[in-house]
Amino acid sequence: MSLTQRLTVTQPMRVFWITWFGQLISLIGSGLTAFGVGAKIFLDTRSTTQFALLSFFAFAPMLVLSPIAGALIDRWDRRRAMLLADLGNGFSTLLIFGMVLASNRGLFEIQPWHFYLPVSIGSCFGAFRWPAFFATVSLLVPKQHLGRANAMAEVASGASQILSPIVAGALIEKMGLIGVLTVDVFSFSFAVITLLMVRFPRPTATAEGQRGKGSLKDEIKQGWTFIRTRPGLLSLLGFTIVATLCMDLVMLLITPLVLAFTDISTLGIIASVAGTGALVGAVSMGVWGGPKNQLHGILGFQVLSGLVLFMAAPVPSVPLVATAAALYLFTMPPMLASSQSIWQRKIPADLQGRASAVKRMVLLCVPPSVALMAGPLADDLFEPAMAPGGALAGSMGRLLGVGPGRGIAVIFIVLGLLTLANVAAAWMNPRLRNLDRELPDALPDVPATTVDAAGNTTPTAPSTAGASAS
């Protein structure tokens, strides 16, 4: 049975597919800009710190605004929240477009810090997109198929990782950065059009979701209280923080690791091969649906990701790094989709904006922290230690070699060990290990529904969604 047959095309599912496709195109466009701007900054400066600061300004505003965004998402129509996010991201792309165009015409010399403000503006609006999207998925998809639906979000991410580096590299070579930004402008316009074509259902009010309703401050607090009073979810959040720290460091440092021994076109090829791994992992998860015990899937794929990191370290080899990157990203969609499904199942639908945004805020503390620590770790500590005559040249240098990029290889080994230790600690935690048994699902099995122009839902045949998808 195909993935599209498993995810039945009821009207809510039709809304899901249209929305998903629009966000896929938007993600590809955003990936073009992220790859193009990041590569330009690193090649112009050869500084991991300058490169990492771009990531800091892409995540820090989102971190600050996430709790407010979550409370507002539970108040607003979630489709309008996503529209706001896409329009805001489009505005930030237009600002970068204007700067690059002015620089190309000799009006001023563009510097890395010029990108930080527009990237921050886009990040502010981006705080609304994914909390609104994932809070809506549970309204459109029966809970037994949330793993597959969440995997489709990872398919979009994987497709972006494959296509964006290839397309960005070709556009930069022929048209410069301005070509990349032009395609991004069209991509967010397409996403806006698809959102204008659909209506999202409203969540059913629950006692848990209504508790704390009133002031914005109380609603923000309610999201954190829900997580804090459930030890299993709190433990899952702690595990995810460490996993995210390792993943973000890997994703950030792979660019300077590769550019230390090859050129930007080869980096684009490696990124696309890695994206293929992510896409295969996401499609596999979409067809499979994941293990019955989703926590086992999360921990199992996390173990594999830790082991794969050891592959990227031994020698500066394009085939070896590309294979390791593909396998590493292959493990991410099943792990992320399973984790997201657990959160969606355990949180009432009308509380998901607030609770998900609080979770997201905590996790968004990681990328800015990683961005601030990656530069000093690489430029000031491990890279000098692995230079000829460095502190680690006589020990780790004998195994990994010395020179540019070898310090980052050591960091990858450390991250692999940390990943495995995180899995062991999670398995030894009974609250996390028994999460499904101790915390009942907050979502019922959802029948197929129709959505009117006002966003109200009306059940159709009660068993259609489950029967058709089985």
mmCIF file of N, CA, C and O in Angstrom, residues 417-459:
data_model
loop_
_atom_site.group_PDB
_atom_site.id
_atom_site.type_symbol
_atom_site.label_atom_id
_atom_site.label_comp_id
_atom_site.label_asym_id
_atom_site.label_seq_id
_atom_site.Cartn_x
_atom_site.Cartn_y
_atom_site.Cartn_z
ATOM 1 N N LEU A 417 30.164 10.116 20.982
ATOM 2 C CA LEU A 417 30.167 9.555 22.337
ATOM 3 C C LEU A 417 29.061 10.165 23.190
ATOM 4 O O LEU A 417 28.384 9.456 23.950
ATOM 5 N N LEU A 418 28.847 11.479 23.058
ATOM 6 C CA LEU A 418 27.790 12.145 23.821
ATOM 7 C C LEU A 418 26.412 11.628 23.409
ATOM 8 O O LEU A 418 25.524 11.444 24.256
ATOM 9 N N THR A 419 26.216 11.373 22.131
ATOM 10 C CA THR A 419 24.940 10.840 21.643
ATOM 11 C C THR A 419 24.643 9.482 22.260
ATOM 12 O O THR A 419 23.527 9.220 22.726
ATOM 13 N N LEU A 420 25.618 8.602 22.288
ATOM 14 C CA LEU A 420 25.426 7.271 22.861
ATOM 15 C C LEU A 420 25.165 7.343 24.366
ATOM 16 O O LEU A 420 24.323 6.604 24.898
ATOM 17 N N ALA A 421 25.853 8.237 25.050
ATOM 18 C CA ALA A 421 25.628 8.411 26.492
ATOM 19 C C ALA A 421 24.215 8.931 26.763
ATOM 20 O O ALA A 421 23.568 8.537 27.743
ATOM 21 N N ASN A 422 23.720 9.810 25.884
ATOM 22 C CA ASN A 422 22.369 10.357 26.045
ATOM 23 C C ASN A 422 21.313 9.259 25.913
ATOM 24 O O ASN A 422 20.334 9.222 26.667
ATOM 25 N N VAL A 423 21.502 8.352 24.966
ATOM 26 C CA VAL A 423 20.564 7.238 24.789
ATOM 27 C C VAL A 423 20.579 6.330 26.019
ATOM 28 O O VAL A 423 19.519 5.903 26.507
ATOM 29 N N ALA A 424 21.771 6.037 26.529
ATOM 30 C CA ALA A 424 21.872 5.173 27.716
ATOM 31 C C ALA A 424 21.157 5.806 28.909
ATOM 32 O O ALA A 424 20.421 5.123 29.642
ATOM 33 N N ALA A 425 21.345 7.100 29.101
ATOM 34 C CA ALA A 425 20.683 7.789 30.214
ATOM 35 C C ALA A 425 19.169 7.780 30.044
ATOM 36 O O ALA A 425 18.425 7.614 31.026
ATOM 37 N N ALA A 426 18.693 7.945 28.817
ATOM 38 C CA ALA A 426 17.248 7.936 28.563
ATOM 39 C C ALA A 426 16.653 6.565 28.865
ATOM 40 O O ALA A 426 15.575 6.464 29.470
ATOM 41 N N TRP A 427 17.329 5.506 28.449
ATOM 42 C CA TRP A 427 16.806 4.165 28.670
ATOM 43 C C TRP A 427 16.776 3.808 30.156
ATOM 44 O O TRP A 427 15.901 3.049 30.614
ATOM 45 N N MET A 428 17.684 4.345 30.920
ATOM 46 C CA MET A 428 17.735 4.068 32.359
ATOM 47 C C MET A 428 16.718 4.880 33.149
ATOM 48 O O MET A 428 16.540 4.646 34.347
ATOM 49 N N ASN A 429 16.038 5.825 32.492
ATOM 50 C CA ASN A 429 15.042 6.675 33.167
ATOM 51 C C ASN A 429 13.672 5.999 33.049
ATOM 52 O O ASN A 429 13.080 5.955 31.977
ATOM 53 N N PRO A 430 13.108 5.461 34.160
ATOM 54 C CA PRO A 430 11.830 4.737 34.063
ATOM 55 C C PRO A 430 10.663 5.615 33.630
ATOM 56 O O PRO A 430 9.720 5.139 33.004
ATOM 57 N N ARG A 431 10.691 6.902 33.965
ATOM 58 C CA ARG A 431 9.578 7.793 33.575
ATOM 59 C C ARG A 431 9.516 7.940 32.060
ATOM 60 O O ARG A 431 8.438 7.980 31.476
ATOM 61 N N LEU A 432 10.679 8.005 31.432
ATOM 62 C CA LEU A 432 10.723 8.115 29.976
ATOM 63 C C LEU A 432 10.475 6.761 29.326
ATOM 64 O O LEU A 432 9.716 6.658 28.356
ATOM 65 N N ARG A 433 11.066 5.716 29.871
ATOM 66 C CA ARG A 433 10.923 4.381 29.290
ATOM 67 C C ARG A 433 9.463 3.916 29.304
ATOM 68 O O ARG A 433 9.007 3.221 28.394
ATOM 69 N N ASN A 434 8.706 4.312 30.330
ATOM 70 C CA ASN A 434 7.305 3.900 30.475
ATOM 71 C C ASN A 434 6.330 5.019 30.148
ATOM 72 O O ASN A 434 5.196 5.025 30.628
ATOM 73 N N LEU A 435 6.759 5.977 29.327
ATOM 74 C CA LEU A 435 5.933 7.150 29.042
ATOM 75 C C LEU A 435 4.562 6.771 28.483
ATOM 76 O O LEU A 435 3.529 7.267 28.948
ATOM 77 N N ASP A 436 4.525 5.897 27.495
ATOM 78 C CA ASP A 436 3.241 5.547 26.878
ATOM 79 C C ASP A 436 2.309 4.849 27.863
ATOM 80 O O ASP A 436 1.087 5.015 27.795
ATOM 81 N N ARG A 437 2.873 4.072 28.763
ATOM 82 C CA ARG A 437 2.055 3.333 29.715
ATOM 83 C C ARG A 437 1.517 4.248 30.816
ATOM 84 O O ARG A 437 0.377 4.073 31.277
ATOM 85 N N GLU A 438 2.308 5.221 31.244
ATOM 86 C CA GLU A 438 1.933 6.042 32.390
ATOM 87 C C GLU A 438 1.112 7.271 32.020
ATOM 88 O O GLU A 438 0.355 7.784 32.852
ATOM 89 N N LEU A 439 1.248 7.767 30.772
ATOM 90 C CA LEU A 439 0.537 8.983 30.369
ATOM 91 C C LEU A 439 -0.404 8.657 29.216
ATOM 92 O O LEU A 439 0.043 8.359 28.107
ATOM 93 N N PRO A 440 -1.720 8.695 29.451
ATOM 94 C CA PRO A 440 -2.668 8.333 28.380
ATOM 95 C C PRO A 440 -2.687 9.370 27.268
ATOM 96 O O PRO A 440 -2.311 10.531 27.461
ATOM 97 N N ASP A 441 -3.114 8.932 26.096
ATOM 98 C CA ASP A 441 -3.247 9.847 24.971
ATOM 99 C C ASP A 441 -4.331 10.879 25.246
ATOM 100 O O ASP A 441 -5.381 10.556 25.808
ATOM 101 N N ALA A 442 -4.081 12.121 24.827
ATOM 102 C CA ALA A 442 -5.080 13.189 24.968
ATOM 103 C C ALA A 442 -5.964 13.299 23.741
ATOM 104 O O ALA A 442 -7.000 13.958 23.784
ATOM 105 N N LEU A 443 -5.537 12.678 22.626
ATOM 106 C CA LEU A 443 -6.302 12.762 21.378
ATOM 107 C C LEU A 443 -7.102 11.493 21.163
ATOM 108 O O LEU A 443 -6.561 10.386 21.278
ATOM 109 N N PRO A 444 -8.381 11.601 20.819
ATOM 110 C CA PRO A 444 -9.151 10.431 20.425
ATOM 111 C C PRO A 444 -8.831 10.061 18.984
ATOM 112 O O PRO A 444 -8.175 10.812 18.257
ATOM 113 N N ASP A 445 -9.295 8.889 18.560
ATOM 114 C CA ASP A 445 -9.225 8.565 17.135
ATOM 115 C C ASP A 445 -10.151 9.514 16.404
ATOM 116 O O ASP A 445 -11.316 9.686 16.776
ATOM 117 N N VAL A 446 -9.639 10.161 15.342
ATOM 118 C CA VAL A 446 -10.382 11.229 14.681
ATOM 119 C C VAL A 446 -11.105 10.691 13.456
ATOM 120 O O VAL A 446 -10.464 10.123 12.565
ATOM 121 N N PRO A 447 -12.435 10.855 13.356
ATOM 122 C CA PRO A 447 -13.135 10.465 12.136
ATOM 123 C C PRO A 447 -12.884 11.461 11.029
ATOM 124 O O PRO A 447 -12.428 12.575 11.268
ATOM 125 N N ALA A 448 -13.186 11.077 9.798
ATOM 126 C CA ALA A 448 -13.074 12.009 8.684
ATOM 127 C C ALA A 448 -14.086 13.115 8.860
ATOM 128 O O ALA A 448 -15.192 12.901 9.348
ATOM 129 N N THR A 449 -13.744 14.333 8.484
ATOM 130 C CA THR A 449 -14.619 15.481 8.658
ATOM 131 C C THR A 449 -14.582 16.349 7.425
ATOM 132 O O THR A 449 -13.688 16.233 6.588
ATOM 133 N N THR A 450 -15.565 17.218 7.331
ATOM 134 C CA THR A 450 -15.530 18.260 6.317
ATOM 135 C C THR A 450 -15.366 19.583 7.019
ATOM 136 O O THR A 450 -15.723 19.733 8.186
ATOM 137 N N VAL A 451 -14.807 20.546 6.322
ATOM 138 C CA VAL A 451 -14.530 21.859 6.901
ATOM 139 C C VAL A 451 -15.261 22.902 6.088
ATOM 140 O O VAL A 451 -15.096 22.979 4.871
ATOM 141 N N ASP A 452 -16.087 23.718 6.771
ATOM 142 C CA ASP A 452 -16.804 24.754 6.037
ATOM 143 C C ASP A 452 -15.948 26.002 5.916
ATOM 144 O O ASP A 452 -14.816 26.048 6.394
ATOM 145 N N ALA A 453 -16.489 27.045 5.285
ATOM 146 C CA ALA A 453 -15.714 28.261 5.012
ATOM 147 C C ALA A 453 -15.281 28.968 6.274
ATOM 148 O O ALA A 453 -14.297 29.712 6.283
ATOM 149 N N ALA A 454 -16.015 28.760 7.382
ATOM 150 C CA ALA A 454 -15.673 29.426 8.643
ATOM 151 C C ALA A 454 -14.668 28.634 9.462
ATOM 152 O O ALA A 454 -14.264 29.057 10.529
ATOM 153 N N GLY A 455 -14.282 27.454 8.948
ATOM 154 C CA GLY A 455 -13.326 26.634 9.693
ATOM 155 C C GLY A 455 -13.980 25.655 10.641
ATOM 156 O O GLY A 455 -13.298 24.967 11.390
ATOM 157 N N ASN A 456 -15.327 25.537 10.648
ATOM 158 C CA ASN A 456 -16.013 24.599 11.515
ATOM 159 C C ASN A 456 -15.981 23.209 10.878
ATOM 160 O O ASN A 456 -16.016 23.055 9.655
ATOM 161 N N THR A 457 -15.927 22.172 11.709
ATOM 162 C CA THR A 457 -15.831 20.804 11.206
ATOM 163 C C THR A 457 -17.133 20.064 11.425
ATOM 164 O O THR A 457 -17.822 20.270 12.423
ATOM 165 N N THR A 458 -17.463 19.172 10.469
ATOM 166 C CA THR A 458 -18.648 18.323 10.571
ATOM 167 C C THR A 458 -18.228 16.894 10.279
ATOM 168 O O THR A 458 -17.656 16.620 9.217
ATOM 169 N N PRO A 459 -18.452 15.933 11.223
ATOM 170 C CA PRO A 459 -18.058 14.547 10.967
ATOM 171 C C PRO A 459 -18.820 13.969 9.782
ATOM 172 O O PRO A 459 -19.983 14.276 9.562
#
